mmCIF file of C-alpha atoms in Angstrom:
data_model
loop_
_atom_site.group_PDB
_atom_site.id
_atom_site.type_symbol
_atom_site.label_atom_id
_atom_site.label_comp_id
_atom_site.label_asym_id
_atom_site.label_seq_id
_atom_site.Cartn_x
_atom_site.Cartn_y
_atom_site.Cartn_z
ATOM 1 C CA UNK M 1 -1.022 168.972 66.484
ATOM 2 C CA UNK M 2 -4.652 167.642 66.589
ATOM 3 C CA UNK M 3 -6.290 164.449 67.140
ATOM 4 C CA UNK M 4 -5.914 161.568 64.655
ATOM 5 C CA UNK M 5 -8.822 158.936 64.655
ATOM 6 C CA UNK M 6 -9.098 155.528 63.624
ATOM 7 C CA UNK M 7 -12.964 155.961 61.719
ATOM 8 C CA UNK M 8 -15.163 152.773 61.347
ATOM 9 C CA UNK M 9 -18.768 151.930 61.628
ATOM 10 C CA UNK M 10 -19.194 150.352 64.463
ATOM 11 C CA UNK M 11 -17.277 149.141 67.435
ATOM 12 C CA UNK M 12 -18.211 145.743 65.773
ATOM 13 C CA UNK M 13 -16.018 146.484 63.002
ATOM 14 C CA UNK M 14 -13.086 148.540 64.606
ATOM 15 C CA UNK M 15 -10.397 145.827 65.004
ATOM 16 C CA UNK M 16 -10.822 145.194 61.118
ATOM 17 C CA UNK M 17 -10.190 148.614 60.417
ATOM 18 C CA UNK M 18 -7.003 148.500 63.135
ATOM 19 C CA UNK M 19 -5.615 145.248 62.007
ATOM 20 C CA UNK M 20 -2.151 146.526 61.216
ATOM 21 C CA UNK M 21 1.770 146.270 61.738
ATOM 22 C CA UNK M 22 2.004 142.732 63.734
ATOM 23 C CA UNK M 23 5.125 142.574 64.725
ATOM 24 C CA UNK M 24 7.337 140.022 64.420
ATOM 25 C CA UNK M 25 11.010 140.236 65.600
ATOM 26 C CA UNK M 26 12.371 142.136 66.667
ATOM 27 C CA UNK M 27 9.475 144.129 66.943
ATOM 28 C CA UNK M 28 7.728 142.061 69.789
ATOM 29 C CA UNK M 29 9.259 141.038 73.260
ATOM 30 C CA UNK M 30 7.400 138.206 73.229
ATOM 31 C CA UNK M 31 6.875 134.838 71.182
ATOM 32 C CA UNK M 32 3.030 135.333 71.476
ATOM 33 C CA UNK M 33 0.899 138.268 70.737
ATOM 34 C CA UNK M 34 -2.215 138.137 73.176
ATOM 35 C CA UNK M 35 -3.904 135.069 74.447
ATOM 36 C CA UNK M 36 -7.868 133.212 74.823
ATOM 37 C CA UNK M 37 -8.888 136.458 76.853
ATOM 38 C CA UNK M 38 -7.194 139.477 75.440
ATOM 39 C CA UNK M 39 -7.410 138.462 71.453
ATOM 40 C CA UNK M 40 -5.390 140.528 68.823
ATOM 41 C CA UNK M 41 -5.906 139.960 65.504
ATOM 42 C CA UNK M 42 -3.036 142.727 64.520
ATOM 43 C CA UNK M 43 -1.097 145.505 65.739
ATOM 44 C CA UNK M 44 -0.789 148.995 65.039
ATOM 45 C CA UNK M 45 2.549 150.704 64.296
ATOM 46 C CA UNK M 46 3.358 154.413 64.591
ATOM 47 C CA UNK M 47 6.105 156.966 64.572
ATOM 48 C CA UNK M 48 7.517 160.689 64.593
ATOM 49 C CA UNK M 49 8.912 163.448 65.914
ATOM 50 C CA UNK M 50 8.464 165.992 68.535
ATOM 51 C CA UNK M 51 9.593 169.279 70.270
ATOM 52 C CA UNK M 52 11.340 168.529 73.650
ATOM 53 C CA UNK M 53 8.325 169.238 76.513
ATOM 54 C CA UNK M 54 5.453 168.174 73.948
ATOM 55 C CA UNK M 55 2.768 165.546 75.725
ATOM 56 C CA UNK M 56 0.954 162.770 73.824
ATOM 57 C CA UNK M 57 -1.768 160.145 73.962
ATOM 58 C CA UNK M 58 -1.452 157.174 72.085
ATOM 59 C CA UNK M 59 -4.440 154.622 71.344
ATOM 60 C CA UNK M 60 -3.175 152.601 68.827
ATOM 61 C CA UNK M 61 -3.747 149.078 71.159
ATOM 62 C CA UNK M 62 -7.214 147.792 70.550
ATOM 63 C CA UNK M 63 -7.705 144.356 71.857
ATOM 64 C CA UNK M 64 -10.903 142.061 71.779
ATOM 65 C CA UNK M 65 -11.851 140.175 75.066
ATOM 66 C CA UNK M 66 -13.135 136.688 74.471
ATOM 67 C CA UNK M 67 -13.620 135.742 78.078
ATOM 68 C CA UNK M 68 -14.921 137.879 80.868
ATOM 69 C CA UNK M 69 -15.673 139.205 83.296
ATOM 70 C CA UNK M 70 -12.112 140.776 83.372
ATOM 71 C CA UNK M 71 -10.765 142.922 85.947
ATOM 72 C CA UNK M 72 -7.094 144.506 84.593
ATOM 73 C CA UNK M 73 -4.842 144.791 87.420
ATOM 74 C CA UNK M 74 -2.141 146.576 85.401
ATOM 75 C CA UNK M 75 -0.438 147.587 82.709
ATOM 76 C CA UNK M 76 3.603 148.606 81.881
ATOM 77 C CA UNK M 77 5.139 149.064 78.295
ATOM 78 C CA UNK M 78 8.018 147.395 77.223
ATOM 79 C CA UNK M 79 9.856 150.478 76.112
ATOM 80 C CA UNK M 80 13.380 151.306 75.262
ATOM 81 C CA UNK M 81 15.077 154.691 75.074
ATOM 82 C CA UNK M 82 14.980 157.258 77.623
ATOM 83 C CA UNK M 83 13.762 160.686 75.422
ATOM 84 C CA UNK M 84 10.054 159.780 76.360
ATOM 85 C CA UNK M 85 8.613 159.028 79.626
ATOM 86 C CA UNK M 86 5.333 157.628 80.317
ATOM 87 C CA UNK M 87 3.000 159.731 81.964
ATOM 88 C CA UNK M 88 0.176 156.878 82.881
ATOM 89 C CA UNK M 89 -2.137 154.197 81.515
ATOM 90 C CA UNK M 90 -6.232 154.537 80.869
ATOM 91 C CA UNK M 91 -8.721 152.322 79.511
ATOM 92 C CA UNK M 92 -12.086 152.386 77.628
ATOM 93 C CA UNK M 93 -14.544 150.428 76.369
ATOM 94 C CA UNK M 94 -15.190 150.973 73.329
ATOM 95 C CA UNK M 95 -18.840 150.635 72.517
ATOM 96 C CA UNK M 96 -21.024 152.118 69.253
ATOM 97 C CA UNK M 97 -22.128 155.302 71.175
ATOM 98 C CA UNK M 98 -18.268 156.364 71.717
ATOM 99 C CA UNK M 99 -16.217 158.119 69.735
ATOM 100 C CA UNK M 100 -13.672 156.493 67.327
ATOM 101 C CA UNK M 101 -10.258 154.987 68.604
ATOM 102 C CA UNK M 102 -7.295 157.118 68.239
ATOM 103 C CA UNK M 103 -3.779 157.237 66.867
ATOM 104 C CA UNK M 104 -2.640 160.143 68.683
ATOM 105 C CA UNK M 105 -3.993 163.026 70.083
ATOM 106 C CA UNK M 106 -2.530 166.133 72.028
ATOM 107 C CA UNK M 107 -2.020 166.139 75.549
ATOM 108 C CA UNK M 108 -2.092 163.918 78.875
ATOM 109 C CA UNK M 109 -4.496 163.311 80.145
ATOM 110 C CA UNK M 110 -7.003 162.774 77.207
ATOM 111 C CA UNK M 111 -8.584 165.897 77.060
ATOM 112 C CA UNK M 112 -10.440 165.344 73.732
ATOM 113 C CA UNK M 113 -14.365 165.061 74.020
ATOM 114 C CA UNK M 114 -14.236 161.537 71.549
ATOM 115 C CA UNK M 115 -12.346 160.032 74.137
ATOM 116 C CA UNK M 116 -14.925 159.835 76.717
ATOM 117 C CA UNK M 117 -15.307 157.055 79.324
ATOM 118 C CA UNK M 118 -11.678 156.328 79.839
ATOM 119 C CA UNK M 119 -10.484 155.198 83.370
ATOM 120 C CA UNK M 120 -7.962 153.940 85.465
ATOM 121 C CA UNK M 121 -6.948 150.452 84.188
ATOM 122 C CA UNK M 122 -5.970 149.822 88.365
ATOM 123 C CA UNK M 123 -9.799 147.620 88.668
ATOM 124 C CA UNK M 124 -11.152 148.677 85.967
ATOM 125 C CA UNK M 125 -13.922 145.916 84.998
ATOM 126 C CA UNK M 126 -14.565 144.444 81.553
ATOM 127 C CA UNK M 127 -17.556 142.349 80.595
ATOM 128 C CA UNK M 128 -17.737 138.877 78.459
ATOM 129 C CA UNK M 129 -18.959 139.205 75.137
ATOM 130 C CA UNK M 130 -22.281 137.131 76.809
ATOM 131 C CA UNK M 131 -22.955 140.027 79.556
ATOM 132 C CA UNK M 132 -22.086 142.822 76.936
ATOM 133 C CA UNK M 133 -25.024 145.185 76.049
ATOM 134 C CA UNK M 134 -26.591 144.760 72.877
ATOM 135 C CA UNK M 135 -27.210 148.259 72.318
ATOM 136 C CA UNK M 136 -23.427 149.241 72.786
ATOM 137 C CA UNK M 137 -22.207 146.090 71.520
ATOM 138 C CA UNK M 138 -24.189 145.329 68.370
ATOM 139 C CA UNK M 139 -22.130 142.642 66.958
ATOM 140 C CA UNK M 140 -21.734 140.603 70.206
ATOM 141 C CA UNK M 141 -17.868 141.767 70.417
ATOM 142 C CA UNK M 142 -16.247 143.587 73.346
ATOM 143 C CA UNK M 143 -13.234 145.345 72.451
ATOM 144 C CA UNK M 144 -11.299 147.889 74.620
ATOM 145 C CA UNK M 145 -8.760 151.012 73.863
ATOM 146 C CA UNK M 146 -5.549 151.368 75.840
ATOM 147 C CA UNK M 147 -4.283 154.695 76.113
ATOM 148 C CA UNK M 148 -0.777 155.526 77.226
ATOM 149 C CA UNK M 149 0.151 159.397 77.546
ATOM 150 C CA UNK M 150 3.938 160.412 77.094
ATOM 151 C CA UNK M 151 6.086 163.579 77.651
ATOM 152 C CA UNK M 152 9.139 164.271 75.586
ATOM 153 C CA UNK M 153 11.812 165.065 78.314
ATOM 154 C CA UNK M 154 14.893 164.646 76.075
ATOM 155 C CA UNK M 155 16.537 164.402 72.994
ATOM 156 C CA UNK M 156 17.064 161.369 71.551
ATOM 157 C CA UNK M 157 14.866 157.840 70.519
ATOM 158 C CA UNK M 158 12.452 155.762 72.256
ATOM 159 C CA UNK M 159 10.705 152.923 71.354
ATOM 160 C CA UNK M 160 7.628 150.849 72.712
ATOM 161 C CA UNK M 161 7.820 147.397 71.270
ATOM 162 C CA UNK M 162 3.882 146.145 73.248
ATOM 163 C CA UNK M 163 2.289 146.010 76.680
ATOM 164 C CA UNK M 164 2.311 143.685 79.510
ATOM 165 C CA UNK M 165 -1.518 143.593 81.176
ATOM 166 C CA UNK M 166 -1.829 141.747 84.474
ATOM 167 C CA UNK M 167 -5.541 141.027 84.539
ATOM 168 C CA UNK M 168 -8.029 138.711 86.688
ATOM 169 C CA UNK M 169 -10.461 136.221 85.473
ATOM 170 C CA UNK M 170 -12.262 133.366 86.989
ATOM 171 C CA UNK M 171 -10.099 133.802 90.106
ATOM 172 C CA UNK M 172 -7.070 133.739 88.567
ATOM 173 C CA UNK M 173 -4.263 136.555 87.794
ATOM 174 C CA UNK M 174 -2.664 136.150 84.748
ATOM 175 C CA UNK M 175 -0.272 138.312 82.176
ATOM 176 C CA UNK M 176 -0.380 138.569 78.581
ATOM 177 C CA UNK M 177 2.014 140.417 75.942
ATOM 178 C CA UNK M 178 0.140 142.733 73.564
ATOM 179 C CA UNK M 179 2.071 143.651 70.303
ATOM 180 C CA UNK M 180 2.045 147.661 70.285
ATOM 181 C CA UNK M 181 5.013 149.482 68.469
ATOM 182 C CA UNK M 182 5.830 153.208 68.599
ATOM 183 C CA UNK M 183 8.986 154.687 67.375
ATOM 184 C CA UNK M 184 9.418 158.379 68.383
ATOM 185 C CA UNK M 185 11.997 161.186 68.836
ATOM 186 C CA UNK M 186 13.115 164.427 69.546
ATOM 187 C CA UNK M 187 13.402 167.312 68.584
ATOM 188 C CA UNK M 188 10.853 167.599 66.088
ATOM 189 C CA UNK M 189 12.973 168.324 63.460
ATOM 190 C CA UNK M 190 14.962 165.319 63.043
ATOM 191 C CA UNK M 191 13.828 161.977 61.109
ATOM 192 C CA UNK M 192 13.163 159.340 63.417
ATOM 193 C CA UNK M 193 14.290 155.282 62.745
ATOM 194 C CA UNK M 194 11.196 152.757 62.856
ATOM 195 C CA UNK M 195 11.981 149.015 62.468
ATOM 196 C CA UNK M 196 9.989 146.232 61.012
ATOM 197 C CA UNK M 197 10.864 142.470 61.130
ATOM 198 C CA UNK M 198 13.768 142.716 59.118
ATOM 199 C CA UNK M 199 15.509 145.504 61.603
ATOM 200 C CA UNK M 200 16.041 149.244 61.075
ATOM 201 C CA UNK M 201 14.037 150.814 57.515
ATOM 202 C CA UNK M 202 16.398 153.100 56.159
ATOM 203 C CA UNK M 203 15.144 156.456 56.843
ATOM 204 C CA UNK M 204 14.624 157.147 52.966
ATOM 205 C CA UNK M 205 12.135 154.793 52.981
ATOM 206 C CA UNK M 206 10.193 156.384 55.907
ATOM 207 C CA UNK M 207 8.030 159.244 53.599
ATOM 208 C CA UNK M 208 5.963 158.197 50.952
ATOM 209 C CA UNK M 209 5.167 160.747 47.845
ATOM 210 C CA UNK M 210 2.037 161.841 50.000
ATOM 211 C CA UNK M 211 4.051 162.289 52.765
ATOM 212 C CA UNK M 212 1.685 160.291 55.683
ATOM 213 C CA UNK M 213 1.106 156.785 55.422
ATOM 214 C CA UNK M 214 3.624 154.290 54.968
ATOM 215 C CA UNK M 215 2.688 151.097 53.608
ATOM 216 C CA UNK M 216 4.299 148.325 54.492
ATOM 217 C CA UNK M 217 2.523 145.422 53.126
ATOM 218 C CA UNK M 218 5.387 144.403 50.215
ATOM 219 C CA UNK M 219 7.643 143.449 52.976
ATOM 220 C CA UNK M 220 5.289 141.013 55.133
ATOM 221 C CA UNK M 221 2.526 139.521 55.441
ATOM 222 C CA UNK M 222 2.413 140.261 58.727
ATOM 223 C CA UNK M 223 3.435 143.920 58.998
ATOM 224 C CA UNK M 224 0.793 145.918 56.964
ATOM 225 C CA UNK M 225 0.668 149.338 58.150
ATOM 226 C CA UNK M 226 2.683 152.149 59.216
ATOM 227 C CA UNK M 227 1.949 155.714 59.791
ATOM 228 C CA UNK M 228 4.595 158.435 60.091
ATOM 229 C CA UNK M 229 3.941 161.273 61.985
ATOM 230 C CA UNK M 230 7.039 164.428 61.489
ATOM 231 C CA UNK M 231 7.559 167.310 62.668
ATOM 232 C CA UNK M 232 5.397 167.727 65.997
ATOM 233 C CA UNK M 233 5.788 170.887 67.450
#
């Protein structure tokens, strides 16, 4: 297993090329996907399977901030399922001198040289579009990666259904829900169940002829993308 990158432009540009899988139920934990601060215009839905032991990064959750300055406090996944653990939470800021958002990539922590100035979320500090640097922010836009890393410690299912972030702004602490689904199992050699917001896809409906991307966009509006990842060893 390598790296898998979300490619666009610019960081201007990055939440068009993410805007994917919103989830509706039951998909979501929560009747509202992000709020005035932490703005999602979509979600990004993923899935496979891996070898007991195997450790992950995900950075599918790419979120716009509206209002700043922000200072996240924390963050904890709604997950369900107990054959993945979470290993810990970074940030970064994504800005047009950075590498590309992620999928996936190998490991925990992020050891990959695209994935360069990620930190603690515990404080970490996030300008308003107004203070943002032109030069890193061409476009005027602030958006930020959240990457979660994961260790396979059983066999079975888990699922991630989106992220609570405590964050502080204006002297105030408040929580938002940020849609972010991942369906993954173990071992690597079994198919693994995703949902979207009709319930459970029947697992012959999880490869496409090409064998990668799964396209979801005939059975919402709402629920565009999917990508399956098998096999992870």
């Amino acid at each position: 297993m390598g790296t898998r990158f979300v490619r666009a432009g610019t960081a201007g540009i990055l939440v068009l090329a993410l805007a994917a899988t919103g989830c509706d139920s039951p998909c979501r934990a929560s009747g509202q996907l992000g709020d005035d601060v932490f703005v999602q215009t979509g979600s990004y839905g993923w899935g496979g399977s891996f070898a007991v032991g195997h450790r992950l990064t995900d950075g599918v959750t790419i979120v716009r901030i509206d209002k700043g300055p922000v200072t996240i406090k924390s963050i904890e996944p709604v997950m369900h399922g107990g054959s993945a653990r979470l290993l810990g939470a970074q940030v970064r800021l994504l800005t047009a001198s950075r590498g590309s958002p992620v999928v996936d990539s190998e490991g925990w922590p992020p050891a990959h040289p695209d994935l360069d100035g990620a930190e603690d979320p515990a404080g970490f500090v996030i300008p308003g579009p107004a203070a943002a640097d032109p030069v890193d922010h061409p476009h005027g836009t602030v958006h930020i990666e959240i990457l979660l890393g994961y260790e396979f410690v059983g066999e079975g299912r888990t699922v991630r259904r989106g992220l609570n972030v405590t964050y502080e702004t204006g002297g105030r602490q408040r929580k938002v829900f940020l849609g972010s689904y991942m369906a993954v199992c173990a071992p690597a050699a079994v198919p693994c169940q995703h949902e979207d917001e009709n319930g459970p896809v029947p697992l012959a409906a999880h490869v496409t002829p090409t064998g990668g991307l799964l396209d979801l966009r005939g059975r919402s509006p709402r629920l565009h993308t999917f990508i399956e990842v098998r096999n992870r060893v």
